[in-house]
Amino acid sequence: KNIRYISLLLILIQFSYSSSTDILRSLAIPGWGEAKMNHHSRAKFFFATEILILSTHFFGKSFNKSYIDQYTGFAELHAGVDMDGRDYEFIVDMSNYDSMTEYNTYMAQHHYENVENYQYDSDTEDWNWDSSGNRLEFDDLRRNSLVAEMVADFALAGLIINRVISVIDVVYL
């Protein structure tokens, strides 16, 4: 449905402005429309902004993956747990409790109905941090991975904003 609205908007732009191809160029690659209109300093600004935003996105994704690799290895080394195939809820629980036994005890005390649905199995899901400090370091790595992922996601929004501003600039020119 959104694609139809965007297509309709592009068709209206095409008929409304004489420089509609420049608008579509700027929508595709910010700065391209400005370059075709011989406003090279503006074009360089939008090109540079696009490269900066794309770099931020890719670096954010790269840092996210790196932090995930770090906290996964860290947990295997300091909590004695196999991290293959673990869901994120398990990872959050590991970052909040020093051991699976501590977690299961807490759940037994605070979830009166169906407590077994909230507890982990000691045969396959057991963890035991060698120190609370290492658990906190694991939690920091986990949180840093989330921040890196958010930076990468916000950069995608920046790509959209850069295109909108470039289109507005072409219309203004």
PDB file of C-alpha atoms in Angstrom, residues 3-172:
ATOM      1  CA  ILE A   3       4.541   1.592  -2.430  1.00  0.00           C
ATOM      2  CA  ARG A   4       1.427   2.730  -4.280  1.00  0.00           C
ATOM      3  CA  TYR A   5       1.423   6.040  -2.413  1.00  0.00           C
ATOM      4  CA  ILE A   6       5.101   6.580  -3.113  1.00  0.00           C
ATOM      5  CA  SER A   7       4.602   5.722  -6.787  1.00  0.00           C
ATOM      6  CA  LEU A   8       1.676   8.132  -6.999  1.00  0.00           C
ATOM      7  CA  LEU A   9       3.752  10.839  -5.335  1.00  0.00           C
ATOM      8  CA  LEU A  10       6.596  10.296  -7.806  1.00  0.00           C
ATOM      9  CA  ILE A  11       4.191  10.520 -10.750  1.00  0.00           C
ATOM     10  CA  LEU A  12       2.754  13.781  -9.386  1.00  0.00           C
ATOM     11  CA  ILE A  13       6.253  15.171  -8.951  1.00  0.00           C
ATOM     12  CA  GLN A  14       7.075  14.143 -12.522  1.00  0.00           C
ATOM     13  CA  PHE A  15       4.193  16.199 -13.908  1.00  0.00           C
ATOM     14  CA  SER A  16       4.439  19.113 -11.474  1.00  0.00           C
ATOM     15  CA  TYR A  17       8.048  20.186 -11.922  1.00  0.00           C
ATOM     16  CA  SER A  18      10.073  20.788 -15.030  1.00  0.00           C
ATOM     17  CA  SER A  19      13.145  19.449 -13.230  1.00  0.00           C
ATOM     18  CA  SER A  20      11.418  16.198 -12.265  1.00  0.00           C
ATOM     19  CA  THR A  21      14.259  14.017 -13.542  1.00  0.00           C
ATOM     20  CA  ASP A  22      16.623  15.917 -11.241  1.00  0.00           C
ATOM     21  CA  ILE A  23      14.220  15.295  -8.365  1.00  0.00           C
ATOM     22  CA  LEU A  24      14.158  11.584  -9.128  1.00  0.00           C
ATOM     23  CA  ARG A  25      17.949  11.561  -9.384  1.00  0.00           C
ATOM     24  CA  SER A  26      18.230  13.176  -5.949  1.00  0.00           C
ATOM     25  CA  LEU A  27      15.745  10.696  -4.596  1.00  0.00           C
ATOM     26  CA  ALA A  28      17.868   7.826  -5.916  1.00  0.00           C
ATOM     27  CA  ILE A  29      21.269   9.270  -4.956  1.00  0.00           C
ATOM     28  CA  PRO A  30      21.345  12.499  -2.965  1.00  0.00           C
ATOM     29  CA  GLY A  31      23.397  15.109  -4.791  1.00  0.00           C
ATOM     30  CA  TRP A  32      22.944  13.639  -8.256  1.00  0.00           C
ATOM     31  CA  GLY A  33      20.149  16.086  -9.104  1.00  0.00           C
ATOM     32  CA  GLU A  34      22.247  19.009  -7.840  1.00  0.00           C
ATOM     33  CA  ALA A  35      25.205  17.814  -9.942  1.00  0.00           C
ATOM     34  CA  LYS A  36      23.059  17.663 -13.086  1.00  0.00           C
ATOM     35  CA  MET A  37      21.911  21.213 -12.351  1.00  0.00           C
ATOM     36  CA  ASN A  38      25.596  22.310 -12.116  1.00  0.00           C
ATOM     37  CA  HIS A  39      25.490  23.020  -8.365  1.00  0.00           C
ATOM     38  CA  HIS A  40      28.607  20.979  -7.688  1.00  0.00           C
ATOM     39  CA  SER A  41      29.384  22.197  -4.165  1.00  0.00           C
ATOM     40  CA  ARG A  42      25.897  21.205  -3.032  1.00  0.00           C
ATOM     41  CA  ALA A  43      26.204  17.886  -4.852  1.00  0.00           C
ATOM     42  CA  LYS A  44      29.502  17.150  -3.078  1.00  0.00           C
ATOM     43  CA  PHE A  45      27.878  17.930   0.263  1.00  0.00           C
ATOM     44  CA  PHE A  46      25.031  15.451  -0.337  1.00  0.00           C
ATOM     45  CA  PHE A  47      27.380  12.798  -1.750  1.00  0.00           C
ATOM     46  CA  ALA A  48      29.689  13.170   1.268  1.00  0.00           C
ATOM     47  CA  THR A  49      26.743  13.014   3.657  1.00  0.00           C
ATOM     48  CA  GLU A  50      25.496   9.844   1.975  1.00  0.00           C
ATOM     49  CA  ILE A  51      28.905   8.192   2.255  1.00  0.00           C
ATOM     50  CA  LEU A  52      29.198   9.220   5.901  1.00  0.00           C
ATOM     51  CA  ILE A  53      25.754   7.849   6.745  1.00  0.00           C
ATOM     52  CA  LEU A  54      26.388   4.583   4.870  1.00  0.00           C
ATOM     53  CA  SER A  55      29.723   4.211   6.648  1.00  0.00           C
ATOM     54  CA  THR A  56      28.021   4.761   9.997  1.00  0.00           C
ATOM     55  CA  HIS A  57      25.493   2.063   9.161  1.00  0.00           C
ATOM     56  CA  PHE A  58      28.111  -0.490   8.113  1.00  0.00           C
ATOM     57  CA  PHE A  59      30.411   0.295  11.046  1.00  0.00           C
ATOM     58  CA  GLY A  60      27.459  -0.013  13.432  1.00  0.00           C
ATOM     59  CA  LYS A  61      26.589  -3.432  12.011  1.00  0.00           C
ATOM     60  CA  SER A  62      30.238  -4.470  12.168  1.00  0.00           C
ATOM     61  CA  PHE A  63      30.607  -3.353  15.799  1.00  0.00           C
ATOM     62  CA  ASN A  64      27.339  -5.109  16.672  1.00  0.00           C
ATOM     63  CA  LYS A  65      28.623  -8.392  15.264  1.00  0.00           C
ATOM     64  CA  SER A  66      31.967  -7.908  16.967  1.00  0.00           C
ATOM     65  CA  TYR A  67      30.354  -7.317  20.373  1.00  0.00           C
ATOM     66  CA  ILE A  68      28.140 -10.375  19.908  1.00  0.00           C
ATOM     67  CA  ASP A  69      31.202 -12.485  19.112  1.00  0.00           C
ATOM     68  CA  GLN A  70      32.982 -11.041  22.149  1.00  0.00           C
ATOM     69  CA  TYR A  71      30.191 -11.646  24.653  1.00  0.00           C
ATOM     70  CA  THR A  72      29.521 -15.114  23.243  1.00  0.00           C
ATOM     71  CA  GLY A  73      33.136 -16.165  23.684  1.00  0.00           C
ATOM     72  CA  PHE A  74      33.303 -14.414  27.051  1.00  0.00           C
ATOM     73  CA  ALA A  75      30.268 -16.357  28.324  1.00  0.00           C
ATOM     74  CA  GLU A  76      31.673 -19.659  27.142  1.00  0.00           C
ATOM     75  CA  LEU A  77      34.967 -18.909  28.876  1.00  0.00           C
ATOM     76  CA  HIS A  78      33.682 -17.427  32.155  1.00  0.00           C
ATOM     77  CA  ALA A  79      30.225 -18.972  32.630  1.00  0.00           C
ATOM     78  CA  GLY A  80      30.864 -22.453  31.260  1.00  0.00           C
ATOM     79  CA  VAL A  81      27.938 -22.379  28.865  1.00  0.00           C
ATOM     80  CA  ASP A  82      27.627 -23.405  25.222  1.00  0.00           C
ATOM     81  CA  MET A  83      26.223 -20.311  23.480  1.00  0.00           C
ATOM     82  CA  ASP A  84      25.292 -21.973  20.180  1.00  0.00           C
ATOM     83  CA  GLY A  85      21.638 -21.425  19.331  1.00  0.00           C
ATOM     84  CA  ARG A  86      20.828 -19.400  22.449  1.00  0.00           C
ATOM     85  CA  ASP A  87      17.973 -16.922  22.182  1.00  0.00           C
ATOM     86  CA  TYR A  88      18.305 -13.369  23.389  1.00  0.00           C
ATOM     87  CA  GLU A  89      16.074 -13.913  26.438  1.00  0.00           C
ATOM     88  CA  PHE A  90      18.571 -16.504  27.689  1.00  0.00           C
ATOM     89  CA  ILE A  91      21.430 -14.043  27.139  1.00  0.00           C
ATOM     90  CA  VAL A  92      19.621 -11.321  29.111  1.00  0.00           C
ATOM     91  CA  ASP A  93      18.929 -13.766  31.948  1.00  0.00           C
ATOM     92  CA  MET A  94      22.611 -14.737  31.992  1.00  0.00           C
ATOM     93  CA  SER A  95      23.562 -11.084  32.288  1.00  0.00           C
ATOM     94  CA  ASN A  96      21.273 -10.587  35.304  1.00  0.00           C
ATOM     95  CA  TYR A  97      22.008 -13.697  37.415  1.00  0.00           C
ATOM     96  CA  ASP A  98      25.304 -15.229  38.509  1.00  0.00           C
ATOM     97  CA  SER A  99      24.038 -18.753  37.895  1.00  0.00           C
ATOM     98  CA  MET A 100      21.170 -20.716  36.484  1.00  0.00           C
ATOM     99  CA  THR A 101      20.422 -21.981  39.989  1.00  0.00           C
ATOM    100  CA  GLU A 102      20.115 -18.396  41.271  1.00  0.00           C
ATOM    101  CA  TYR A 103      17.803 -17.558  38.363  1.00  0.00           C
ATOM    102  CA  ASN A 104      15.625 -20.671  38.874  1.00  0.00           C
ATOM    103  CA  THR A 105      15.369 -19.980  42.623  1.00  0.00           C
ATOM    104  CA  TYR A 106      14.257 -16.424  41.958  1.00  0.00           C
ATOM    105  CA  MET A 107      11.652 -17.615  39.455  1.00  0.00           C
ATOM    106  CA  ALA A 108      10.356 -20.235  41.913  1.00  0.00           C
ATOM    107  CA  GLN A 109       9.915 -17.554  44.557  1.00  0.00           C
ATOM    108  CA  HIS A 110       8.163 -15.011  42.318  1.00  0.00           C
ATOM    109  CA  HIS A 111       6.139 -17.032  39.783  1.00  0.00           C
ATOM    110  CA  TYR A 112       3.602 -19.128  41.620  1.00  0.00           C
ATOM    111  CA  GLU A 113       1.788 -20.550  38.608  1.00  0.00           C
ATOM    112  CA  ASN A 114       3.568 -22.588  35.947  1.00  0.00           C
ATOM    113  CA  VAL A 115       7.001 -21.838  37.404  1.00  0.00           C
ATOM    114  CA  GLU A 116       8.488 -24.620  35.272  1.00  0.00           C
ATOM    115  CA  ASN A 117       7.751 -22.522  32.182  1.00  0.00           C
ATOM    116  CA  TYR A 118      10.157 -19.855  33.447  1.00  0.00           C
ATOM    117  CA  GLN A 119      12.988 -22.078  34.659  1.00  0.00           C
ATOM    118  CA  TYR A 120      15.958 -23.456  32.763  1.00  0.00           C
ATOM    119  CA  ASP A 121      16.988 -27.093  32.503  1.00  0.00           C
ATOM    120  CA  SER A 122      20.240 -27.862  34.320  1.00  0.00           C
ATOM    121  CA  ASP A 123      21.238 -30.482  31.758  1.00  0.00           C
ATOM    122  CA  THR A 124      21.243 -28.198  28.714  1.00  0.00           C
ATOM    123  CA  GLU A 125      21.038 -24.595  29.901  1.00  0.00           C
ATOM    124  CA  ASP A 126      23.270 -24.399  32.955  1.00  0.00           C
ATOM    125  CA  TRP A 127      25.555 -21.410  33.497  1.00  0.00           C
ATOM    126  CA  ASN A 128      27.658 -20.359  36.456  1.00  0.00           C
ATOM    127  CA  TRP A 129      29.710 -17.160  36.275  1.00  0.00           C
ATOM    128  CA  ASP A 130      33.186 -17.401  37.806  1.00  0.00           C
ATOM    129  CA  SER A 131      32.662 -13.898  39.268  1.00  0.00           C
ATOM    130  CA  SER A 132      29.999 -11.219  39.412  1.00  0.00           C
ATOM    131  CA  GLY A 133      32.488  -8.845  37.813  1.00  0.00           C
ATOM    132  CA  ASN A 134      32.702 -11.058  34.730  1.00  0.00           C
ATOM    133  CA  ARG A 135      28.902 -11.231  34.561  1.00  0.00           C
ATOM    134  CA  LEU A 136      28.783  -7.436  34.633  1.00  0.00           C
ATOM    135  CA  GLU A 137      31.448  -7.242  31.917  1.00  0.00           C
ATOM    136  CA  PHE A 138      29.364  -9.647  29.837  1.00  0.00           C
ATOM    137  CA  ASP A 139      26.351  -7.388  30.390  1.00  0.00           C
ATOM    138  CA  ASP A 140      28.362  -4.353  29.246  1.00  0.00           C
ATOM    139  CA  LEU A 141      29.356  -6.159  26.037  1.00  0.00           C
ATOM    140  CA  ARG A 142      25.728  -7.160  25.464  1.00  0.00           C
ATOM    141  CA  ARG A 143      24.527  -3.590  25.972  1.00  0.00           C
ATOM    142  CA  ASN A 144      27.257  -2.216  23.689  1.00  0.00           C
ATOM    143  CA  SER A 145      26.051  -4.569  20.958  1.00  0.00           C
ATOM    144  CA  LEU A 146      22.568  -3.075  21.299  1.00  0.00           C
ATOM    145  CA  VAL A 147      23.914   0.475  21.066  1.00  0.00           C
ATOM    146  CA  ALA A 148      25.894  -0.406  17.933  1.00  0.00           C
ATOM    147  CA  GLU A 149      22.782  -1.943  16.389  1.00  0.00           C
ATOM    148  CA  MET A 150      20.717   1.162  17.201  1.00  0.00           C
ATOM    149  CA  VAL A 151      23.361   3.402  15.613  1.00  0.00           C
ATOM    150  CA  ALA A 152      23.214   1.288  12.452  1.00  0.00           C
ATOM    151  CA  ASP A 153      19.414   1.458  12.402  1.00  0.00           C
ATOM    152  CA  PHE A 154      19.337   5.224  12.966  1.00  0.00           C
ATOM    153  CA  ALA A 155      21.775   5.611  10.076  1.00  0.00           C
ATOM    154  CA  LEU A 156      19.170   4.032   7.807  1.00  0.00           C
ATOM    155  CA  ALA A 157      16.744   6.746   8.875  1.00  0.00           C
ATOM    156  CA  GLY A 158      19.487   9.240   8.046  1.00  0.00           C
ATOM    157  CA  LEU A 159      19.612   7.891   4.486  1.00  0.00           C
ATOM    158  CA  ILE A 160      15.921   8.664   4.062  1.00  0.00           C
ATOM    159  CA  ILE A 161      16.282  12.137   5.564  1.00  0.00           C
ATOM    160  CA  ASN A 162      19.270  12.904   3.320  1.00  0.00           C
ATOM    161  CA  ARG A 163      17.195  12.011   0.260  1.00  0.00           C
ATOM    162  CA  VAL A 164      14.250  14.142   1.359  1.00  0.00           C
ATOM    163  CA  ILE A 165      16.511  17.146   2.000  1.00  0.00           C
ATOM    164  CA  SER A 166      18.224  16.657  -1.363  1.00  0.00           C
ATOM    165  CA  VAL A 167      14.837  16.538  -3.149  1.00  0.00           C
ATOM    166  CA  ILE A 168      13.743  19.705  -1.344  1.00  0.00           C
ATOM    167  CA  ASP A 169      17.029  21.339  -2.358  1.00  0.00           C
ATOM    168  CA  VAL A 170      16.477  20.443  -6.027  1.00  0.00           C
ATOM    169  CA  VAL A 171      12.955  21.825  -5.883  1.00  0.00           C
ATOM    170  CA  TYR A 172      14.342  25.003  -4.307  1.00  0.00           C
TER     171      TYR A 172
END
